[in-house]
Amino acid sequence: MNNYMRLEIPAKSTNEAFARMAVGAFVSQTDPTIEELSDIKTAVSEGVTNAIIHGYENMSGVVSIVCRIDEDMLEIVITDFGVGIENIEKAREPLYTSKPDEERSGMGFTVMETFMDDLLVESKLSEGTKITMRKRLKSR
Amino acid sequence: MKIRLEYASGTLIAKIKGEIDHHTSNELRTVLDKEIMEKSIKNLVLDFDKVTFMDSSGIGVIVGRYKKIDALGGQLMIIRAKGQVDKVLKLSGIKKILKCREEVSINE
Ligand SMILES: Nc1ncnc2c1ncn2[C@@H]1O[C@H](COP(=O)(O)OP(=O)(O)OP(=O)(O)O)[C@@H](O)[C@H]1O
Ligand SMILES: [Mg+2]
């Protein structure tokens, strides 16, 4: 199968559930296993939540989500045009969070890395952040 | 997400239904903290039987409540987590610091 979808949503926390469900519905065409589907939805939830709370610091902004399916390969790109990440390596460390006072656990990137096959993080200060996640769908 | 609260001698059982993410975790945190503060709760049981989704925002809420309950000398227990929710709990490492069971049993 060869397919893609592009979704643009305002950075509102109600859209976190919408985004993961929309991606889930799109990916469902490939007949994934229940576990693959929940892994993908969890990773999307982490990426979109990060864009909202870190990228835009709960202010207004646009989050873009692009999904591509190329045979058995799924690629999800989540982009924000917010504050950006100063030190990507540090941000990706398990348990690192810049907002410990808000009870964040610093597990978002670890979840994305674990639940998907690979994760690429590109970011520029005051320009934004783009994360690219890939997963090979084994069920087909 | 919906929360139903039940009490059993100093223990608060919070039966949660639905999805726990950044959007819904704020309400969960507020509701639990209000009960812990106002009802002199010692132990907290989070019943995840009907939780269908949780991400790292949920981990943050659990760890935060664990610190509060632990400081008060009580126990926090998670029961009946399954599937995706259990996978996120395992990855977070909190299964090592607090009790996770199929059913309730405090001070066994
Ligand atoms: N889109 C983004 N824009 C700016 N900074 C980001 C973005 N995504 C992540 N970060 C930075 O990377 C850190 C680590 O992100 P990660 O998702 O692993 O943890 P967290 O969001 O702080 O906590 P959790 O995801 O467990 O609630 C964040 O604390 C933040 O500083
Ligand atoms: Mg995060």
PDB file of C-alpha atoms and ligand atoms in Angstrom:
ATOM      1  CA  MET A   1       0.000   0.000   0.000  1.00  0.00           C
ATOM      2  CA  ASN A   2       1.058   3.541  -0.727  1.00  0.00           C
ATOM      3  CA  ASN A   3      -0.821   6.298   1.032  1.00  0.00           C
ATOM      4  CA  TYR A   4      -0.378   9.482   3.020  1.00  0.00           C
ATOM      5  CA  MET A   5      -2.328  11.954   5.099  1.00  0.00           C
ATOM      6  CA  ARG A   6      -1.674  15.459   6.321  1.00  0.00           C
ATOM      7  CA  LEU A   7      -3.310  16.910   9.396  1.00  0.00           C
ATOM      8  CA  GLU A   8      -3.034  20.414  10.804  1.00  0.00           C
ATOM      9  CA  ILE A   9      -4.462  21.219  14.217  1.00  0.00           C
ATOM     10  CA  PRO A  10      -4.304  24.109  16.670  1.00  0.00           C
ATOM     11  CA  ALA A  11      -2.175  23.419  19.748  1.00  0.00           C
ATOM     12  CA  LYS A  12      -5.036  22.603  22.082  1.00  0.00           C
ATOM     13  CA  SER A  13      -4.905  19.769  24.588  1.00  0.00           C
ATOM     14  CA  THR A  14      -8.296  18.432  23.417  1.00  0.00           C
ATOM     15  CA  ASN A  15      -6.623  17.712  20.078  1.00  0.00           C
ATOM     16  CA  GLU A  16      -4.214  15.202  21.656  1.00  0.00           C
ATOM     17  CA  ALA A  17      -6.907  12.515  21.674  1.00  0.00           C
ATOM     18  CA  PHE A  18      -8.118  13.563  18.237  1.00  0.00           C
ATOM     19  CA  ALA A  19      -4.614  13.381  16.727  1.00  0.00           C
ATOM     20  CA  ARG A  20      -3.837   9.877  18.005  1.00  0.00           C
ATOM     21  CA  MET A  21      -7.268   8.612  16.957  1.00  0.00           C
ATOM     22  CA  ALA A  22      -6.947  10.150  13.480  1.00  0.00           C
ATOM     23  CA  VAL A  23      -3.533   8.554  12.981  1.00  0.00           C
ATOM     24  CA  GLY A  24      -4.913   5.284  14.377  1.00  0.00           C
ATOM     25  CA  ALA A  25      -7.778   5.354  11.886  1.00  0.00           C
ATOM     26  CA  PHE A  26      -5.378   6.053   9.017  1.00  0.00           C
ATOM     27  CA  VAL A  27      -3.003   3.260  10.005  1.00  0.00           C
ATOM     28  CA  SER A  28      -5.904   0.815  10.469  1.00  0.00           C
ATOM     29  CA  GLN A  29      -6.091   0.456   6.680  1.00  0.00           C
ATOM     30  CA  THR A  30      -2.952  -1.666   6.833  1.00  0.00           C
ATOM     31  CA  ASP A  31      -4.625  -4.102   9.229  1.00  0.00           C
ATOM     32  CA  PRO A  32      -2.092  -3.681  12.089  1.00  0.00           C
ATOM     33  CA  THR A  33      -2.155  -5.756  15.277  1.00  0.00           C
ATOM     34  CA  ILE A  34      -3.804  -4.253  18.368  1.00  0.00           C
ATOM     35  CA  GLU A  35      -0.366  -3.797  19.933  1.00  0.00           C
ATOM     36  CA  GLU A  36       1.102  -2.071  16.858  1.00  0.00           C
ATOM     37  CA  LEU A  37      -1.871   0.278  16.774  1.00  0.00           C
ATOM     38  CA  SER A  38      -1.631   1.170  20.463  1.00  0.00           C
ATOM     39  CA  ASP A  39       2.155   1.663  20.173  1.00  0.00           C
ATOM     40  CA  ILE A  40       1.614   4.112  17.305  1.00  0.00           C
ATOM     41  CA  LYS A  41      -1.171   6.000  19.107  1.00  0.00           C
ATOM     42  CA  THR A  42       0.974   6.310  22.223  1.00  0.00           C
ATOM     43  CA  ALA A  43       3.934   7.689  20.257  1.00  0.00           C
ATOM     44  CA  VAL A  44       1.686  10.216  18.477  1.00  0.00           C
ATOM     45  CA  SER A  45       0.207  11.299  21.794  1.00  0.00           C
ATOM     46  CA  GLU A  46       3.706  11.953  23.165  1.00  0.00           C
ATOM     47  CA  GLY A  47       4.827  13.918  20.109  1.00  0.00           C
ATOM     48  CA  VAL A  48       1.714  16.085  19.901  1.00  0.00           C
ATOM     49  CA  THR A  49       1.677  16.707  23.662  1.00  0.00           C
ATOM     50  CA  ASN A  50       5.319  17.821  23.533  1.00  0.00           C
ATOM     51  CA  ALA A  51       4.513  20.253  20.718  1.00  0.00           C
ATOM     52  CA  ILE A  52       1.678  21.754  22.782  1.00  0.00           C
ATOM     53  CA  ILE A  53       3.297  21.983  26.217  1.00  0.00           C
ATOM     54  CA  HIS A  54       6.955  22.524  25.298  1.00  0.00           C
ATOM     55  CA  GLY A  55       6.937  23.844  21.729  1.00  0.00           C
ATOM     56  CA  TYR A  56       4.150  26.351  22.273  1.00  0.00           C
ATOM     57  CA  GLU A  57       4.272  26.419  26.098  1.00  0.00           C
ATOM     58  CA  ASN A  58       0.464  26.108  26.157  1.00  0.00           C
ATOM     59  CA  MET A  59       0.034  29.200  23.953  1.00  0.00           C
ATOM     60  CA  SER A  60      -1.536  29.144  20.504  1.00  0.00           C
ATOM     61  CA  GLY A  61       0.188  27.582  17.525  1.00  0.00           C
ATOM     62  CA  VAL A  62      -0.199  24.998  14.810  1.00  0.00           C
ATOM     63  CA  VAL A  63       0.846  21.356  14.999  1.00  0.00           C
ATOM     64  CA  SER A  64       1.320  19.477  11.754  1.00  0.00           C
ATOM     65  CA  ILE A  65       1.136  15.691  11.488  1.00  0.00           C
ATOM     66  CA  VAL A  66       2.026  13.874   8.298  1.00  0.00           C
ATOM     67  CA  CYS A  67       1.756  10.087   7.966  1.00  0.00           C
ATOM     68  CA  ARG A  68       3.056   8.031   5.094  1.00  0.00           C
ATOM     69  CA  ILE A  69       2.622   4.362   4.443  1.00  0.00           C
ATOM     70  CA  ASP A  70       4.983   2.825   1.921  1.00  0.00           C
ATOM     71  CA  GLU A  71       4.395  -0.927   1.735  1.00  0.00           C
ATOM     72  CA  ASP A  72       5.081  -2.127   5.275  1.00  0.00           C
ATOM     73  CA  MET A  73       6.818   1.079   6.418  1.00  0.00           C
ATOM     74  CA  LEU A  74       4.955   3.724   8.387  1.00  0.00           C
ATOM     75  CA  GLU A  75       6.452   7.189   8.823  1.00  0.00           C
ATOM     76  CA  ILE A  76       4.972   9.850  11.074  1.00  0.00           C
ATOM     77  CA  VAL A  77       6.278  13.426  11.093  1.00  0.00           C
ATOM     78  CA  ILE A  78       5.108  15.821  13.804  1.00  0.00           C
ATOM     79  CA  THR A  79       6.142  19.466  13.433  1.00  0.00           C
ATOM     80  CA  ASP A  80       5.684  22.571  15.577  1.00  0.00           C
ATOM     81  CA  PHE A  81       6.895  26.115  14.988  1.00  0.00           C
ATOM     82  CA  GLY A  82       7.520  26.872  18.637  1.00  0.00           C
ATOM     83  CA  VAL A  83      10.506  27.535  20.901  1.00  0.00           C
ATOM     84  CA  GLY A  84      12.716  24.676  19.700  1.00  0.00           C
ATOM     85  CA  ILE A  85      15.108  22.481  21.703  1.00  0.00           C
ATOM     86  CA  GLU A  86      18.498  23.779  22.786  1.00  0.00           C
ATOM     87  CA  ASN A  87      20.151  20.446  23.516  1.00  0.00           C
ATOM     88  CA  ILE A  88      18.486  17.562  21.684  1.00  0.00           C
ATOM     89  CA  GLU A  89      20.797  14.903  23.104  1.00  0.00           C
ATOM     90  CA  LYS A  90      19.974  15.933  26.660  1.00  0.00           C
ATOM     91  CA  ALA A  91      16.260  16.251  25.900  1.00  0.00           C
ATOM     92  CA  ARG A  92      16.204  12.641  24.662  1.00  0.00           C
ATOM     93  CA  GLU A  93      17.769  11.232  27.830  1.00  0.00           C
ATOM     94  CA  PRO A  94      15.307   9.108  29.819  1.00  0.00           C
ATOM     95  CA  LEU A  95      13.855  11.022  32.791  1.00  0.00           C
ATOM     96  CA  TYR A  96      15.130  14.401  31.564  1.00  0.00           C
ATOM     97  CA  THR A  97      12.448  17.081  31.723  1.00  0.00           C
ATOM     98  CA  SER A  98      12.675  20.857  31.628  1.00  0.00           C
ATOM     99  CA  LYS A  99       9.387  21.030  33.563  1.00  0.00           C
ATOM    100  CA  PRO A 100       9.771  18.922  36.729  1.00  0.00           C
ATOM    101  CA  ASP A 101       7.572  21.396  38.645  1.00  0.00           C
ATOM    102  CA  GLU A 102       4.677  20.454  36.355  1.00  0.00           C
ATOM    103  CA  GLU A 103       5.034  16.772  37.265  1.00  0.00           C
ATOM    104  CA  ARG A 104       6.388  15.735  33.906  1.00  0.00           C
ATOM    105  CA  SER A 105       8.334  12.503  34.057  1.00  0.00           C
ATOM    106  CA  GLY A 106      10.728  12.989  31.156  1.00  0.00           C
ATOM    107  CA  MET A 107       9.549   9.774  29.541  1.00  0.00           C
ATOM    108  CA  GLY A 108       8.017  11.083  26.303  1.00  0.00           C
ATOM    109  CA  PHE A 109      11.007  10.600  24.009  1.00  0.00           C
ATOM    110  CA  THR A 110      11.759   7.235  25.638  1.00  0.00           C
ATOM    111  CA  VAL A 111       8.198   6.099  24.907  1.00  0.00           C
ATOM    112  CA  MET A 112       8.474   7.242  21.271  1.00  0.00           C
ATOM    113  CA  GLU A 113      11.841   5.490  20.856  1.00  0.00           C
ATOM    114  CA  THR A 114      10.633   2.275  22.450  1.00  0.00           C
ATOM    115  CA  PHE A 115       7.235   2.039  20.785  1.00  0.00           C
ATOM    116  CA  MET A 116       8.472   2.935  17.298  1.00  0.00           C
ATOM    117  CA  ASP A 117      11.480   1.512  15.427  1.00  0.00           C
ATOM    118  CA  ASP A 118      13.344   4.777  15.185  1.00  0.00           C
ATOM    119  CA  LEU A 119      13.067   8.436  16.088  1.00  0.00           C
ATOM    120  CA  LEU A 120      14.757  11.427  14.494  1.00  0.00           C
ATOM    121  CA  VAL A 121      14.583  14.802  16.271  1.00  0.00           C
ATOM    122  CA  GLU A 122      15.424  17.999  14.409  1.00  0.00           C
ATOM    123  CA  SER A 123      15.091  21.373  16.096  1.00  0.00           C
ATOM    124  CA  LYS A 124      16.196  24.976  15.937  1.00  0.00           C
ATOM    125  CA  LEU A 125      15.761  27.484  18.757  1.00  0.00           C
ATOM    126  CA  SER A 126      12.781  29.817  18.212  1.00  0.00           C
ATOM    127  CA  GLU A 127      11.999  28.088  14.906  1.00  0.00           C
ATOM    128  CA  GLY A 128      10.499  24.840  16.046  1.00  0.00           C
ATOM    129  CA  THR A 129      10.860  21.091  16.265  1.00  0.00           C
ATOM    130  CA  LYS A 130      10.288  18.266  13.828  1.00  0.00           C
ATOM    131  CA  ILE A 131      10.212  14.655  14.899  1.00  0.00           C
ATOM    132  CA  THR A 132      10.218  11.786  12.436  1.00  0.00           C
ATOM    133  CA  MET A 133       9.233   8.324  13.646  1.00  0.00           C
ATOM    134  CA  ARG A 134       9.260   5.112  11.659  1.00  0.00           C
ATOM    135  CA  LYS A 135       7.824   1.705  12.289  1.00  0.00           C
ATOM    136  CA  ARG A 136       7.815  -1.404  10.151  1.00  0.00           C
ATOM    137  CA  LEU A 137       4.394  -3.011  10.344  1.00  0.00           C
ATOM    138  CA  LYS A 138       4.979  -6.723  10.768  1.00  0.00           C
ATOM    139  CA  SER A 139       1.413  -7.878  10.603  1.00  0.00           C
ATOM    140  CA  ARG A 140       0.993  -7.770   6.839  1.00  0.00           C
TER     141      ARG A 140
ATOM    142  CA  MET B   1     -12.156  10.240  31.423  1.00  0.00           C
ATOM    143  CA  LYS B   2     -14.397   9.605  34.431  1.00  0.00           C
ATOM    144  CA  ILE B   3     -13.385   9.065  38.054  1.00  0.00           C
ATOM    145  CA  ARG B   4     -15.459   7.206  40.642  1.00  0.00           C
ATOM    146  CA  LEU B   5     -14.345   7.407  44.262  1.00  0.00           C
ATOM    147  CA  GLU B   6     -14.905   4.772  46.925  1.00  0.00           C
ATOM    148  CA  TYR B   7     -13.654   4.666  50.509  1.00  0.00           C
ATOM    149  CA  ALA B   8     -12.677   1.741  52.706  1.00  0.00           C
ATOM    150  CA  SER B   9     -11.176   2.595  56.140  1.00  0.00           C
ATOM    151  CA  GLY B  10      -8.519   5.191  55.281  1.00  0.00           C
ATOM    152  CA  THR B  11      -8.110   3.906  51.769  1.00  0.00           C
ATOM    153  CA  LEU B  12      -9.348   5.786  48.753  1.00  0.00           C
ATOM    154  CA  ILE B  13     -10.142   3.674  45.733  1.00  0.00           C
ATOM    155  CA  ALA B  14     -10.260   5.740  42.547  1.00  0.00           C
ATOM    156  CA  LYS B  15     -11.911   3.861  39.699  1.00  0.00           C
ATOM    157  CA  ILE B  16     -10.827   5.550  36.510  1.00  0.00           C
ATOM    158  CA  LYS B  17     -12.529   5.092  33.182  1.00  0.00           C
ATOM    159  CA  GLY B  18     -11.335   6.227  29.759  1.00  0.00           C
ATOM    160  CA  GLU B  19      -8.082   7.803  28.571  1.00  0.00           C
ATOM    161  CA  ILE B  20      -5.373   9.480  30.665  1.00  0.00           C
ATOM    162  CA  ASP B  21      -3.331  12.004  28.691  1.00  0.00           C
ATOM    163  CA  HIS B  22      -2.103  15.568  29.209  1.00  0.00           C
ATOM    164  CA  HIS B  23      -5.616  16.908  28.664  1.00  0.00           C
ATOM    165  CA  THR B  24      -7.346  14.651  31.203  1.00  0.00           C
ATOM    166  CA  SER B  25      -4.480  14.251  33.701  1.00  0.00           C
ATOM    167  CA  ASN B  26      -5.033  17.731  35.158  1.00  0.00           C
ATOM    168  CA  GLU B  27      -8.519  16.771  36.315  1.00  0.00           C
ATOM    169  CA  LEU B  28      -7.265  13.468  37.723  1.00  0.00           C
ATOM    170  CA  ARG B  29      -4.533  15.264  39.688  1.00  0.00           C
ATOM    171  CA  THR B  30      -6.970  17.860  41.054  1.00  0.00           C
ATOM    172  CA  VAL B  31      -9.584  15.312  42.117  1.00  0.00           C
ATOM    173  CA  LEU B  32      -7.070  13.004  43.841  1.00  0.00           C
ATOM    174  CA  ASP B  33      -5.264  15.832  45.648  1.00  0.00           C
ATOM    175  CA  LYS B  34      -8.539  17.235  46.950  1.00  0.00           C
ATOM    176  CA  GLU B  35      -9.457  13.846  48.433  1.00  0.00           C
ATOM    177  CA  ILE B  36      -5.984  13.287  49.913  1.00  0.00           C
ATOM    178  CA  MET B  37      -6.067  16.759  51.531  1.00  0.00           C
ATOM    179  CA  GLU B  38      -9.637  16.896  52.774  1.00  0.00           C
ATOM    180  CA  LYS B  39     -10.445  13.308  53.726  1.00  0.00           C
ATOM    181  CA  SER B  40      -7.213  12.347  55.525  1.00  0.00           C
ATOM    182  CA  ILE B  41      -6.595   9.480  53.156  1.00  0.00           C
ATOM    183  CA  LYS B  42      -3.748   7.134  54.037  1.00  0.00           C
ATOM    184  CA  ASN B  43      -3.678   4.679  51.181  1.00  0.00           C
ATOM    185  CA  LEU B  44      -4.605   5.215  47.561  1.00  0.00           C
ATOM    186  CA  VAL B  45      -5.671   2.505  45.152  1.00  0.00           C
ATOM    187  CA  LEU B  46      -5.860   3.423  41.470  1.00  0.00           C
ATOM    188  CA  ASP B  47      -8.171   0.986  39.720  1.00  0.00           C
ATOM    189  CA  PHE B  48      -7.178   0.993  36.042  1.00  0.00           C
ATOM    190  CA  ASP B  49      -9.587  -1.743  34.959  1.00  0.00           C
ATOM    191  CA  LYS B  50     -11.434   0.611  32.613  1.00  0.00           C
ATOM    192  CA  VAL B  51      -8.490   2.775  31.537  1.00  0.00           C
ATOM    193  CA  THR B  52      -8.093   2.256  27.815  1.00  0.00           C
ATOM    194  CA  PHE B  53      -5.113   4.534  27.181  1.00  0.00           C
ATOM    195  CA  MET B  54      -2.367   6.256  29.146  1.00  0.00           C
ATOM    196  CA  ASP B  55       0.748   8.175  28.111  1.00  0.00           C
ATOM    197  CA  SER B  56       3.639   9.774  30.014  1.00  0.00           C
ATOM    198  CA  SER B  57       1.331  12.487  31.394  1.00  0.00           C
ATOM    199  CA  GLY B  58      -0.324   9.726  33.433  1.00  0.00           C
ATOM    200  CA  ILE B  59       3.067   8.595  34.734  1.00  0.00           C
ATOM    201  CA  GLY B  60       3.681  12.132  35.976  1.00  0.00           C
ATOM    202  CA  VAL B  61       0.402  12.132  37.906  1.00  0.00           C
ATOM    203  CA  ILE B  62       1.065   8.703  39.446  1.00  0.00           C
ATOM    204  CA  VAL B  63       4.601   9.587  40.538  1.00  0.00           C
ATOM    205  CA  GLY B  64       3.355  12.888  42.000  1.00  0.00           C
ATOM    206  CA  ARG B  65       0.611  11.140  44.018  1.00  0.00           C
ATOM    207  CA  TYR B  66       3.083   8.432  45.083  1.00  0.00           C
ATOM    208  CA  LYS B  67       5.343  11.113  46.594  1.00  0.00           C
ATOM    209  CA  LYS B  68       2.439  12.646  48.507  1.00  0.00           C
ATOM    210  CA  ILE B  69       1.050   9.365  49.820  1.00  0.00           C
ATOM    211  CA  ASP B  70       4.531   8.103  50.690  1.00  0.00           C
ATOM    212  CA  ALA B  71       5.287  11.309  52.644  1.00  0.00           C
ATOM    213  CA  LEU B  72       2.090  10.703  54.614  1.00  0.00           C
ATOM    214  CA  GLY B  73       3.237   7.170  55.435  1.00  0.00           C
ATOM    215  CA  GLY B  74       0.681   5.445  53.221  1.00  0.00           C
ATOM    216  CA  GLN B  75       0.768   3.170  50.219  1.00  0.00           C
ATOM    217  CA  LEU B  76      -0.163   3.708  46.617  1.00  0.00           C
ATOM    218  CA  MET B  77      -1.282   0.713  44.661  1.00  0.00           C
ATOM    219  CA  ILE B  78      -2.273   0.275  41.037  1.00  0.00           C
ATOM    220  CA  ILE B  79      -4.670  -2.513  40.217  1.00  0.00           C
ATOM    221  CA  ARG B  80      -5.926  -4.131  37.038  1.00  0.00           C
ATOM    222  CA  ALA B  81      -3.769  -2.256  34.524  1.00  0.00           C
ATOM    223  CA  LYS B  82      -3.648  -4.063  31.211  1.00  0.00           C
ATOM    224  CA  GLY B  83      -2.519  -3.864  27.588  1.00  0.00           C
ATOM    225  CA  GLN B  84      -1.172  -0.500  26.469  1.00  0.00           C
ATOM    226  CA  VAL B  85      -1.495   0.963  29.989  1.00  0.00           C
ATOM    227  CA  ASP B  86       0.539  -1.836  31.543  1.00  0.00           C
ATOM    228  CA  LYS B  87       3.187  -1.485  28.829  1.00  0.00           C
ATOM    229  CA  VAL B  88       3.631   2.237  29.597  1.00  0.00           C
ATOM    230  CA  LEU B  89       3.744   1.499  33.358  1.00  0.00           C
ATOM    231  CA  LYS B  90       6.446  -1.152  32.811  1.00  0.00           C
ATOM    232  CA  LEU B  91       8.551   1.135  30.636  1.00  0.00           C
ATOM    233  CA  SER B  92       8.371   3.958  33.182  1.00  0.00           C
ATOM    234  CA  GLY B  93       9.906   1.818  35.923  1.00  0.00           C
ATOM    235  CA  ILE B  94       7.259   2.783  38.475  1.00  0.00           C
ATOM    236  CA  LYS B  95       6.180  -0.845  38.755  1.00  0.00           C
ATOM    237  CA  LYS B  96       9.410  -1.262  40.709  1.00  0.00           C
ATOM    238  CA  ILE B  97       8.614   1.397  43.329  1.00  0.00           C
ATOM    239  CA  LEU B  98       4.917   0.791  43.908  1.00  0.00           C
ATOM    240  CA  LYS B  99       2.594  -2.149  44.099  1.00  0.00           C
ATOM    241  CA  CYS B 100       0.700  -3.309  41.074  1.00  0.00           C
ATOM    242  CA  ARG B 101      -1.815  -6.085  41.555  1.00  0.00           C
ATOM    243  CA  GLU B 102      -4.736  -7.706  39.888  1.00  0.00           C
ATOM    244  CA  GLU B 103      -6.994  -7.042  42.903  1.00  0.00           C
ATOM    245  CA  VAL B 104      -6.886  -4.950  46.090  1.00  0.00           C
ATOM    246  CA  SER B 105      -4.988  -6.165  49.133  1.00  0.00           C
ATOM    247  CA  ILE B 106      -3.240  -3.627  51.333  1.00  0.00           C
ATOM    248  CA  ASN B 107      -0.785  -4.686  54.065  1.00  0.00           C
ATOM    249  CA  GLU B 108      -0.833  -8.312  53.091  1.00  0.00           C
TER     250      GLU B 108
HETATM  251  N1  LIG C   1       8.358  20.015  20.652  1.00  0.00           N
HETATM  252  C1  LIG C   1       9.214  20.433  21.583  1.00  0.00           C
HETATM  253  N2  LIG C   1       9.591  21.741  21.659  1.00  0.00           N
HETATM  254  C2  LIG C   1      10.448  22.175  22.609  1.00  0.00           C
HETATM  255  N3  LIG C   1      11.016  21.365  23.547  1.00  0.00           N
HETATM  256  C3  LIG C   1      10.685  20.066  23.527  1.00  0.00           C
HETATM  257  C4  LIG C   1       9.772  19.529  22.561  1.00  0.00           C
HETATM  258  N4  LIG C   1       9.657  18.202  22.787  1.00  0.00           N
HETATM  259  C5  LIG C   1      10.429  17.934  23.855  1.00  0.00           C
HETATM  260  N5  LIG C   1      11.065  19.036  24.300  1.00  0.00           N
HETATM  261  C6  LIG C   1      12.040  19.098  25.425  1.00  0.00           C
HETATM  262  O1  LIG C   1      12.531  17.799  25.674  1.00  0.00           O
HETATM  263  C7  LIG C   1      12.277  17.426  27.034  1.00  0.00           C
HETATM  264  C8  LIG C   1      12.029  15.934  27.133  1.00  0.00           C
HETATM  265  O2  LIG C   1      10.814  15.580  26.482  1.00  0.00           O
HETATM  266  P1  LIG C   1      10.027  14.286  26.982  1.00  0.00           P
HETATM  267  O3  LIG C   1       8.766  14.173  26.219  1.00  0.00           O
HETATM  268  O4  LIG C   1      10.957  13.117  26.956  1.00  0.00           O
HETATM  269  O5  LIG C   1       9.736  14.610  28.512  1.00  0.00           O
HETATM  270  P2  LIG C   1       8.654  15.627  29.115  1.00  0.00           P
HETATM  271  O6  LIG C   1       7.696  16.059  28.066  1.00  0.00           O
HETATM  272  O7  LIG C   1       9.376  16.705  29.836  1.00  0.00           O
HETATM  273  O8  LIG C   1       7.901  14.703  30.177  1.00  0.00           O
HETATM  274  P3  LIG C   1       6.760  13.615  29.841  1.00  0.00           P
HETATM  275  O9  LIG C   1       6.761  13.399  28.352  1.00  0.00           O
HETATM  276  O10 LIG C   1       7.195  12.389  30.565  1.00  0.00           O
HETATM  277  O11 LIG C   1       5.510  14.174  30.340  1.00  0.00           O
HETATM  278  C9  LIG C   1      11.137  18.303  27.483  1.00  0.00           C
HETATM  279  O12 LIG C   1      11.122  18.484  28.893  1.00  0.00           O
HETATM  280  C10 LIG C   1      11.411  19.594  26.721  1.00  0.00           C
HETATM  281  O13 LIG C   1      12.382  20.374  27.395  1.00  0.00           O
HETATM  282 MG    MG C   2       6.732  14.736  26.815  1.00  0.00          MG
END
